[in-house]
Coordinates of C-alpha atoms in Angstrom, one line a residue:
X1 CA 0.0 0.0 0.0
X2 CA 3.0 2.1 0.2
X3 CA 5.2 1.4 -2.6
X4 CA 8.2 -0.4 -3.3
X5 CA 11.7 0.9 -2.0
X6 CA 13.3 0.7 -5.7
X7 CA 16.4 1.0 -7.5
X8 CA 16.4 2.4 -11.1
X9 CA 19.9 1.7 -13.6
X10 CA 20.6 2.7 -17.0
X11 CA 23.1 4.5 -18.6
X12 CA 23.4 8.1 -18.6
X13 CA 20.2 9.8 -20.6
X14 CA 18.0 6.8 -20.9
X15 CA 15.4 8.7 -18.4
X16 CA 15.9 7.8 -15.0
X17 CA 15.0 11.0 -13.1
X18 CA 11.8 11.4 -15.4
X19 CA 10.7 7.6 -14.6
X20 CA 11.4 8.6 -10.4
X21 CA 8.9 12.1 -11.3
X22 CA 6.1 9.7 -13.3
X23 CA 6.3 7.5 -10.2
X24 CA 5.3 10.4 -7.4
X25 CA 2.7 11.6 -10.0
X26 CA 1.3 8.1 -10.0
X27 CA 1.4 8.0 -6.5
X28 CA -0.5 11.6 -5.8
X29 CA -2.9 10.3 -8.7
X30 CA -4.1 7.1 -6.8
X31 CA -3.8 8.5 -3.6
X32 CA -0.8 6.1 -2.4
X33 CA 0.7 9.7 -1.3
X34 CA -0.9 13.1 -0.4
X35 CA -1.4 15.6 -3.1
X36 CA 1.0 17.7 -0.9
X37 CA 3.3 15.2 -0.1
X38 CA 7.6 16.1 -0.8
X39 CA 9.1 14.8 -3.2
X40 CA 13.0 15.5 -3.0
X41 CA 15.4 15.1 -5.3
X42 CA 19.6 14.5 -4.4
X43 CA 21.9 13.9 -6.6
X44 CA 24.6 11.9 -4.2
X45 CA 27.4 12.9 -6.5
X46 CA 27.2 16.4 -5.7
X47 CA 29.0 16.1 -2.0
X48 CA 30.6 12.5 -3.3
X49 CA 34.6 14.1 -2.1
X50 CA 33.0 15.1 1.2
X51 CA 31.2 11.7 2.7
X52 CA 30.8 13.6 6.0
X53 CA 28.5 16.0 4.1
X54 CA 27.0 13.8 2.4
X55 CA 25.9 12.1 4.8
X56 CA 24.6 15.2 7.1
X57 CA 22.9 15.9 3.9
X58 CA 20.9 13.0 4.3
X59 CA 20.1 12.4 7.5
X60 CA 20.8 15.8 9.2
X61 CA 23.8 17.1 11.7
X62 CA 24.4 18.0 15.3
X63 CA 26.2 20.9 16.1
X64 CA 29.7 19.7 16.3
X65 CA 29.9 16.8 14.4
X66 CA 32.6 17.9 12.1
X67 CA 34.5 21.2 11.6
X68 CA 31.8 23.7 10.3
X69 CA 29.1 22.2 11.7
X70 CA 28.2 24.9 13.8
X71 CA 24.3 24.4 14.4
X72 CA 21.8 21.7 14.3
X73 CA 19.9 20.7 11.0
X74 CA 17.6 18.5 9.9
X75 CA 18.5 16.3 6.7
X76 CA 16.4 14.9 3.7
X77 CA 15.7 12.0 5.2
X78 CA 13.2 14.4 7.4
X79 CA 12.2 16.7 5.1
X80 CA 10.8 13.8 2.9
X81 CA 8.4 12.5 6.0
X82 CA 5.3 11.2 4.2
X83 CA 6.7 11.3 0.3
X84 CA 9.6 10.3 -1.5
X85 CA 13.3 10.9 -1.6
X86 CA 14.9 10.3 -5.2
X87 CA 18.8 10.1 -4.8
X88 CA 20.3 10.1 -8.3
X89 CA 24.0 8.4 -8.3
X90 CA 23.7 6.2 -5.5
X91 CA 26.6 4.6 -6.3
X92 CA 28.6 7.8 -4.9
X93 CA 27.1 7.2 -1.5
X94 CA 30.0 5.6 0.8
X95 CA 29.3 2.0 2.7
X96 CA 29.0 4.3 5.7
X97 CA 26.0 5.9 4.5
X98 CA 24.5 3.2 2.9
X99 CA 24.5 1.5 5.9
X100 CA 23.0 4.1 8.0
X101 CA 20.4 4.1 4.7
X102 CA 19.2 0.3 4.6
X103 CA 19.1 0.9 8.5
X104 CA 16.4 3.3 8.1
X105 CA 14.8 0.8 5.8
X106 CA 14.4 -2.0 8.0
X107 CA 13.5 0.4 11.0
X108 CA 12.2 3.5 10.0
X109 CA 14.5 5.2 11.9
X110 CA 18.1 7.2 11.9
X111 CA 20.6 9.6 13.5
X112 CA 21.5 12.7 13.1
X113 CA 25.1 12.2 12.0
X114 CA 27.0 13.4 15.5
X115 CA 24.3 12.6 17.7
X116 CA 25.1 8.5 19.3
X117 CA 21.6 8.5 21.1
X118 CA 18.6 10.5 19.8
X119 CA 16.4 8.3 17.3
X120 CA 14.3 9.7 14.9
X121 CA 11.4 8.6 12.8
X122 CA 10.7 9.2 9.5
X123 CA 7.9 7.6 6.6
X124 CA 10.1 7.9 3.3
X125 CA 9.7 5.7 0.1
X126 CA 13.2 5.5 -1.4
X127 CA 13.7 5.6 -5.3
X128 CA 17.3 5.0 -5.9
X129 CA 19.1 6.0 -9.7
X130 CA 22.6 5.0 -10.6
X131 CA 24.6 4.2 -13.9
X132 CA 26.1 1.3 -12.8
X133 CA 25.5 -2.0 -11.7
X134 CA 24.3 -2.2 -8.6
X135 CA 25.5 -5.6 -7.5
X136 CA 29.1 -4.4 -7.7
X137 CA 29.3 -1.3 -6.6
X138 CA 26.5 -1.1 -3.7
X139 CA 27.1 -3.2 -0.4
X140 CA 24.9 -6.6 -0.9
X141 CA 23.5 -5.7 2.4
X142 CA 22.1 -2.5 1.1
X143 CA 21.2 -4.4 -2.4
X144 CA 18.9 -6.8 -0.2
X145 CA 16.6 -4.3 1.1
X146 CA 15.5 -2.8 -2.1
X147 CA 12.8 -5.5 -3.6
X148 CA 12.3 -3.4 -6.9
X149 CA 15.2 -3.3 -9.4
X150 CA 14.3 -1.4 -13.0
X151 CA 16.2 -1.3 -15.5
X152 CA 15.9 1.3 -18.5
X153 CA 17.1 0.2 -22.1
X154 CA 19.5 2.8 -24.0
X155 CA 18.4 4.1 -27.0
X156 CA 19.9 2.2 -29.4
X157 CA 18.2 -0.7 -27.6
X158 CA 14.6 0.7 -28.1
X159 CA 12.5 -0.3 -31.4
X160 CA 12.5 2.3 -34.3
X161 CA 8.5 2.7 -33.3
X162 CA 9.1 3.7 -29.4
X163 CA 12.0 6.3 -30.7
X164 CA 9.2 7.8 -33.6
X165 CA 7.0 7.9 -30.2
X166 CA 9.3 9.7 -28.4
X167 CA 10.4 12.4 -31.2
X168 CA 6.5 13.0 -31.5
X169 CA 6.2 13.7 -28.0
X170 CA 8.7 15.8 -27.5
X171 CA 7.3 18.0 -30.4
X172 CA 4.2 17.8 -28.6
X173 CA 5.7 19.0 -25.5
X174 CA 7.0 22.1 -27.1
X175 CA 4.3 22.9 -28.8
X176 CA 2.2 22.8 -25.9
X177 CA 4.6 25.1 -24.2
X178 CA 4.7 27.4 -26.5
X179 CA 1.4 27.7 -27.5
X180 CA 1.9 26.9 -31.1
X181 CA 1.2 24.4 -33.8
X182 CA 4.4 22.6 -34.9
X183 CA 5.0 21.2 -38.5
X184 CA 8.2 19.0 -39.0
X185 CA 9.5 18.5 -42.5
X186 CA 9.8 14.4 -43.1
X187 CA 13.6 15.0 -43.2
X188 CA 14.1 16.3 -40.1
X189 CA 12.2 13.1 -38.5
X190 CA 14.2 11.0 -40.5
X191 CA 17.2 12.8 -39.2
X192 CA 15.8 12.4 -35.5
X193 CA 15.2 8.4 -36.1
X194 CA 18.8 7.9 -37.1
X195 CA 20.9 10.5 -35.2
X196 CA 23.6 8.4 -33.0
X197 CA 22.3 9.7 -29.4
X198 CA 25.6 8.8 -27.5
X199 CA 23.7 10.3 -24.2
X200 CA 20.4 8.6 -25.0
X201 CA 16.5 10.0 -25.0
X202 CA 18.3 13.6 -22.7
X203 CA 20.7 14.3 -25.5
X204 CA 17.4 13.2 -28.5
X205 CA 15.5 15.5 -26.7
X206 CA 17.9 18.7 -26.7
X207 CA 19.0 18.4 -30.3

């Protein structure tokens, strides 16, 4: 009733963060999740050089922890209370944190990073996105607790018919955004069909 904790690989383009955004929108639309509930993205790759940091990020500091940490704050584990938190790269995330993360899977409760006694509760689905494989380069501990695994084709694995679907929608996208009828010359689609998208569906869609 819930959802699934779940894990989503693929190589870099192929559309991971827009299947994580489909999923919240699926679950405001049948009322799994409040209309109001978060949804937060982190990409783990951002403080990957800093794993103290990275892990504050995510499940919030006590003054003192580390050098800098010079007042109390609450991490994304909290602020996602009641929704989902989509962290993009997992495989940046040290064994350290993923620990303290499939932790708060099995219990529904973490730490502040600094703080040895205080337990704190939190209601979070987790939708994991990396580019690699999983099983060797996330702890199998951590691997266990997330029941569902997706994996996205690239582009050159998809059928001629879905990549004519998505160059239509993409045109129908913009033109509903800019309020205006769009024709495409036959050339251009043919272009579109047969373009070598090294970066997948992200780099299709910018061209």
């Amino acid at each position: 009733p819930n959802g699934l904790h779940t894990i989503i690989y693929g190589e870099t383009g192929v559309g991971k963060s827009e299947l994580a955004t489909c999923m919240y929108k699926y679950a405001i639309k049948n009322n799994i999740k409040e209309e109001n509930s978060p949804f937060i993205v982190f990409n783990c790759a951002d403080y990957a050089e800093n794993p103290n940091l990275l892990i504050a990020q995510l499940f919030g500091v006590v003054k003192g922890a580390y050098t800098g940490a010079d007042a109390n704050r609450e991490g994304l584990v909290e602020q996602a209370n009641n929704g989902i938190l989509f962290l993009d790269e997992i495989h940046r995330l040290p064994a350290e944190g993923q620990e303290m993360l499939f932790t708060f899977i099995d219990k529904g409760t973490f730490k502040r990073l600094g703080d040895a006694t205080k337990e704190r509760e939190s209601k979070v689905l987790i939708i994991c996105a990396t580019t690699e494989n999983p099983t060797s380069t996330l702890l199998d501990t951590f691997n266990r607790r997330i029941p569902m695994k997706i994996e996205i084709p690239s582009l050159r694995d998809r059928t001629m018919i879905e990549r004519m679907e998505l160059v239509k929608n993409f045109f129908k996208e913009e033109s509903k955004s800019i309020s205006i009828s769009i024709k495409v010359h036959k050339e251009i689609i043919k272009s579109l069909l047969l373009y070598d998208c090294k970066n997948n569906v992200g780099q299709l869609q910018m061209i």
